[in-house]
Coordinates of C-alpha atoms and ligand atoms in Angstrom, one line a residue:
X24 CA -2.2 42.0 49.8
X25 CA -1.3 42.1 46.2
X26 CA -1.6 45.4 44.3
X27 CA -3.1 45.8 40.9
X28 CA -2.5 48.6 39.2
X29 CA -4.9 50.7 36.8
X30 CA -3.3 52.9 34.2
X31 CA -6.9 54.7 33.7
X32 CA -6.3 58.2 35.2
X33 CA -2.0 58.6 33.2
X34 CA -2.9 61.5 31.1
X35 CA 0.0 62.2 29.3
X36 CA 3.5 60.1 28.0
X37 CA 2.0 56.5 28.9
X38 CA 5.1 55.0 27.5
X39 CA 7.9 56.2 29.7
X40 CA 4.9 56.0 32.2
X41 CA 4.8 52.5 32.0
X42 CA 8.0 52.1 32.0
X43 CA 8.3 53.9 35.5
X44 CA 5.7 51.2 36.4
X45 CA 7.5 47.9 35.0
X46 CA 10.2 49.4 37.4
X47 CA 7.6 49.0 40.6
X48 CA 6.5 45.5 42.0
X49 CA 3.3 46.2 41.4
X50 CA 1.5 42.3 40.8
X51 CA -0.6 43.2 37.7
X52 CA -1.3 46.2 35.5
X53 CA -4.8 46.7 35.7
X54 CA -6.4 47.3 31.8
X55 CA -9.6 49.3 32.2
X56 CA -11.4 48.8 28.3
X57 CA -14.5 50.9 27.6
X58 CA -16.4 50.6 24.8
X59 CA -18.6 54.0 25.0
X60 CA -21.8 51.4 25.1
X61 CA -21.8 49.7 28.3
X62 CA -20.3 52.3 29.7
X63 CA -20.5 56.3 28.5
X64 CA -16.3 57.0 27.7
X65 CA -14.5 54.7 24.9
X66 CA -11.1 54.2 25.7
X67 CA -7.9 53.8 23.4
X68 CA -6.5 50.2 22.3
X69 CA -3.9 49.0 24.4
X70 CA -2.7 46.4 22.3
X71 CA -0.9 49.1 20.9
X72 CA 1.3 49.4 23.9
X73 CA 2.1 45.5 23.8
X74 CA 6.1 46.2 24.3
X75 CA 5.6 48.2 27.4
X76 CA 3.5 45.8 29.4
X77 CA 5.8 43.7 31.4
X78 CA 3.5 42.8 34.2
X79 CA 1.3 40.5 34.3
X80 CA -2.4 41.8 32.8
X81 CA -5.5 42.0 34.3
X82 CA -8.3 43.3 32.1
X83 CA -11.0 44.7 32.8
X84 CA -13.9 44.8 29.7
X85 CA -16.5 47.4 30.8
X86 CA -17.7 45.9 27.4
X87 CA -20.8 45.1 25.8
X88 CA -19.7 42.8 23.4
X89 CA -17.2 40.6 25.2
X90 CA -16.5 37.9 22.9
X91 CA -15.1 40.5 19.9
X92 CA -12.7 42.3 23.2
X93 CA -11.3 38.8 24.4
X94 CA -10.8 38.2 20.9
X95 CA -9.0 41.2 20.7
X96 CA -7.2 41.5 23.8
X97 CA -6.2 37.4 24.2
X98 CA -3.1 38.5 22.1
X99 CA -2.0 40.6 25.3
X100 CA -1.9 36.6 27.0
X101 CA -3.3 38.7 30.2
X102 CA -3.0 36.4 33.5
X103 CA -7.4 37.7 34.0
X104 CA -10.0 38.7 32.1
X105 CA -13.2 40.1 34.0
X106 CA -16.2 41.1 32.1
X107 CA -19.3 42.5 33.7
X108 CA -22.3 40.3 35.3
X109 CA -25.0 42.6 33.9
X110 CA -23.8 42.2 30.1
X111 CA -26.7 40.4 28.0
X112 CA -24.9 37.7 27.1
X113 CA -25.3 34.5 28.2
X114 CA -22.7 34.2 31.4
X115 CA -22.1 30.4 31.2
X116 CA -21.0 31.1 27.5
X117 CA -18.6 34.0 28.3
X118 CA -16.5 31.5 31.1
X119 CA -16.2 29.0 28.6
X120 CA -14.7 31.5 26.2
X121 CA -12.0 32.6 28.3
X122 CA -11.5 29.4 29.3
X123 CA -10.7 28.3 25.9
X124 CA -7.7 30.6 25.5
X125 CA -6.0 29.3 28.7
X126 CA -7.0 32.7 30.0
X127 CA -8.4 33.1 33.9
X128 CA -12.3 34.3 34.5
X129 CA -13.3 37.1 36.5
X130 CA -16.6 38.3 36.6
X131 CA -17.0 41.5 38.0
X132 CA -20.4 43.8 39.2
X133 CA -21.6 47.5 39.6
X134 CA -22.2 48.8 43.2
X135 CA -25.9 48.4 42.7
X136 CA -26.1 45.2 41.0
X137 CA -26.5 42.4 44.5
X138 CA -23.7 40.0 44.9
X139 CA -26.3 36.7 44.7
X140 CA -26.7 37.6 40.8
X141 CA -22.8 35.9 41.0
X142 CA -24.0 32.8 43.0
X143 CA -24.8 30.7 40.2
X144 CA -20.7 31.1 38.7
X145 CA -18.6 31.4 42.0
X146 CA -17.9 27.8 41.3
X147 CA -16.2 28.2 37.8
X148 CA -14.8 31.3 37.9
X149 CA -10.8 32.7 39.4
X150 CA -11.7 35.8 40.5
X151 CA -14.7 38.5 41.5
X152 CA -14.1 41.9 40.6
X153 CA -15.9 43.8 43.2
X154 CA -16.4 47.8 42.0
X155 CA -16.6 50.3 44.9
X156 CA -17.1 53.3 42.2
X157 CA -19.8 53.9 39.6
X158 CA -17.7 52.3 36.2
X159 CA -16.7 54.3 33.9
X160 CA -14.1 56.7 35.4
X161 CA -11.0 57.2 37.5
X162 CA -10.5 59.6 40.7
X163 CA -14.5 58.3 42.5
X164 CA -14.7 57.8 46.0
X165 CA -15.1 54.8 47.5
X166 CA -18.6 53.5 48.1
X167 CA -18.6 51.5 51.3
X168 CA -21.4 49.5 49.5
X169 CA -18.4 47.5 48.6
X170 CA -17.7 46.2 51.9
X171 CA -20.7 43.8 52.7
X172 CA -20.3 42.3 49.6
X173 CA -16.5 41.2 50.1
X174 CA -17.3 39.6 53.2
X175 CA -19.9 37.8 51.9
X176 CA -17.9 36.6 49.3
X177 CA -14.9 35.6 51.4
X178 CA -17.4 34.0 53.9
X179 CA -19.1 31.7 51.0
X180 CA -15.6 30.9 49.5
X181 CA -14.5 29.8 52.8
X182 CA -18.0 27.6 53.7
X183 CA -18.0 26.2 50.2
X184 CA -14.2 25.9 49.1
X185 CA -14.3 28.4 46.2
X186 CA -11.0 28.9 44.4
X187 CA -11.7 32.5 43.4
X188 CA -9.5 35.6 44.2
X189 CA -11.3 38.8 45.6
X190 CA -10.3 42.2 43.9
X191 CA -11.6 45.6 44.7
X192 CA -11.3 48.4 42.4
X193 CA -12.7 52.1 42.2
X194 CA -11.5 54.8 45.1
X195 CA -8.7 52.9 46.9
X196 CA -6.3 54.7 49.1
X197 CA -4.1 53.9 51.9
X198 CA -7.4 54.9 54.3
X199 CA -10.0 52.6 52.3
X200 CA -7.9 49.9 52.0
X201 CA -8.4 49.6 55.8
X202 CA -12.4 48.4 54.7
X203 CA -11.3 45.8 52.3
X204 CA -10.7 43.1 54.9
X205 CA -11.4 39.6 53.1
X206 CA -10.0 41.0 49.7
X207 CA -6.8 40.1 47.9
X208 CA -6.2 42.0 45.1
X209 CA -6.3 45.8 45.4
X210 CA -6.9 48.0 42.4
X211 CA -5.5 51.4 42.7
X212 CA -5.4 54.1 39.5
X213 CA -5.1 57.8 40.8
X214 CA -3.8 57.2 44.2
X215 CA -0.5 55.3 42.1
X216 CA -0.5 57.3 39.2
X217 CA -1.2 60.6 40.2
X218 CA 1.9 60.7 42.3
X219 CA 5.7 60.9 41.1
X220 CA 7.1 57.6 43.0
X221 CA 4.8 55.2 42.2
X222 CA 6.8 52.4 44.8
X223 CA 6.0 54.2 48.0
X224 CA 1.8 54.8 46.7
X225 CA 2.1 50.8 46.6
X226 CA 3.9 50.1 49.2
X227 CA 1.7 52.0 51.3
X228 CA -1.2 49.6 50.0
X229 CA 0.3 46.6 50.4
Ligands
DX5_5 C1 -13.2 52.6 37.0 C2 -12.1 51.6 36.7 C3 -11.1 51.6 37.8 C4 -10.4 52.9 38.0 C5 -9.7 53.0 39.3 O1 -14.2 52.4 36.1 O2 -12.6 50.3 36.6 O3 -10.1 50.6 37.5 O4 -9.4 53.2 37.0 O5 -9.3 54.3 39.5 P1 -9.2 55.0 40.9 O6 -8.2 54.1 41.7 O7 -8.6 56.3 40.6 O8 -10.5 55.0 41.5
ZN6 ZN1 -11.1 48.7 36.6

């Protein structure tokens, strides 16, 4: 299970935070971006911290506009970049966008938004970012509404040879983790962060 990483719920001193987490083996840093449209809280631009981002990036626009954040973020040369199913933009447009900059697609949904609204893109996309909180916030619980739609996903990949990755985020813990079955990338904020050794909270994820 590879471990992902959200630097959402640091509070204070995210520099030598960061650089306790480049010292972890954590697989990605996860980048939660808000815009204070698509969802309520605006968060703070991370390209500023460029220097202390050794991982490899996984971004996550809770966005509006996509195309101005990829524009944006693309200098961060993230590994993913997962924008939101229910935007109003066209979807098909968005892919190729990413695509363009040699960037991987990831299309993620809310915990109320049905998993068949991704069935038209699991074909062209790397990964499906699967939210098991409300987003918006760090420190939810897990919603277990998350579970059916990670088997289904892991089912249809396997029946019709999808290439895309599963990742779970929101709520994550050594004890949910245990209801993720079928999913590859864990996404865990608080229950790394909010502890002094960040190793051991991943170890005991992975
Ligand atoms: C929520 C974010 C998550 C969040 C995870 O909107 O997408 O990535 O930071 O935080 P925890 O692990 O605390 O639920
Ligand atoms: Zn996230």
């Amino acid at each position: 299970m590879k471990v992902s990483t959200s630097i959402l719920s640091i509070q204070d001193d995210v520099v030598s935070n960061l650089k306790k987490l480049n010292e972890t083996d954590t697989d990605y840093i996860h980048l939660d971006v808000m815009d204070g449209k698509f969802v309520p809280r605006k968060t703070e631009d991370y390209t500023a911290l460029k220097s202390y981002l050794f991982k490899p990036l996984d971004i996550h626009l809770m966005v509006e506009d996509v195309p101005s954040y990829l524009e944006h973020y693309a200098c961060l040369k993230p590994d993913y970049i997962t924008f939101h199913v229910e935007v109003n933009t066209k979807i098909e447009k968005l892919i190729h966008m990413i695509r363009e900059k040699n960037i991987k697609v990831g299309i993620s949904l809310k915990p109320d938004t049905p998993v068949s609204f991704l069935i038209p893109y699991l074909d062209e996309i790397d990964l499906v970012l699967v939210m098991s909180v409300e987003p918006g916030a760090g420190g939810q619980k897990f919603m277990e509404s998350a579970c059916d739609k990670i088997r289904f996903l892991d089912r249809l990949r396997k029946e019709r040879n999808y290439s895309y990755v599963i990742e779970v985020d929101g709520g994550i813990n050594h004890e949910t983790k245990k209801q993720c079955e079928g999913a590859d990338i864990l996404v865990a904020g608080s229950f790394i962060t909010n502890c002094d050794d960040y190793q051991k909270q991943i170890d005991m994820l992975r």
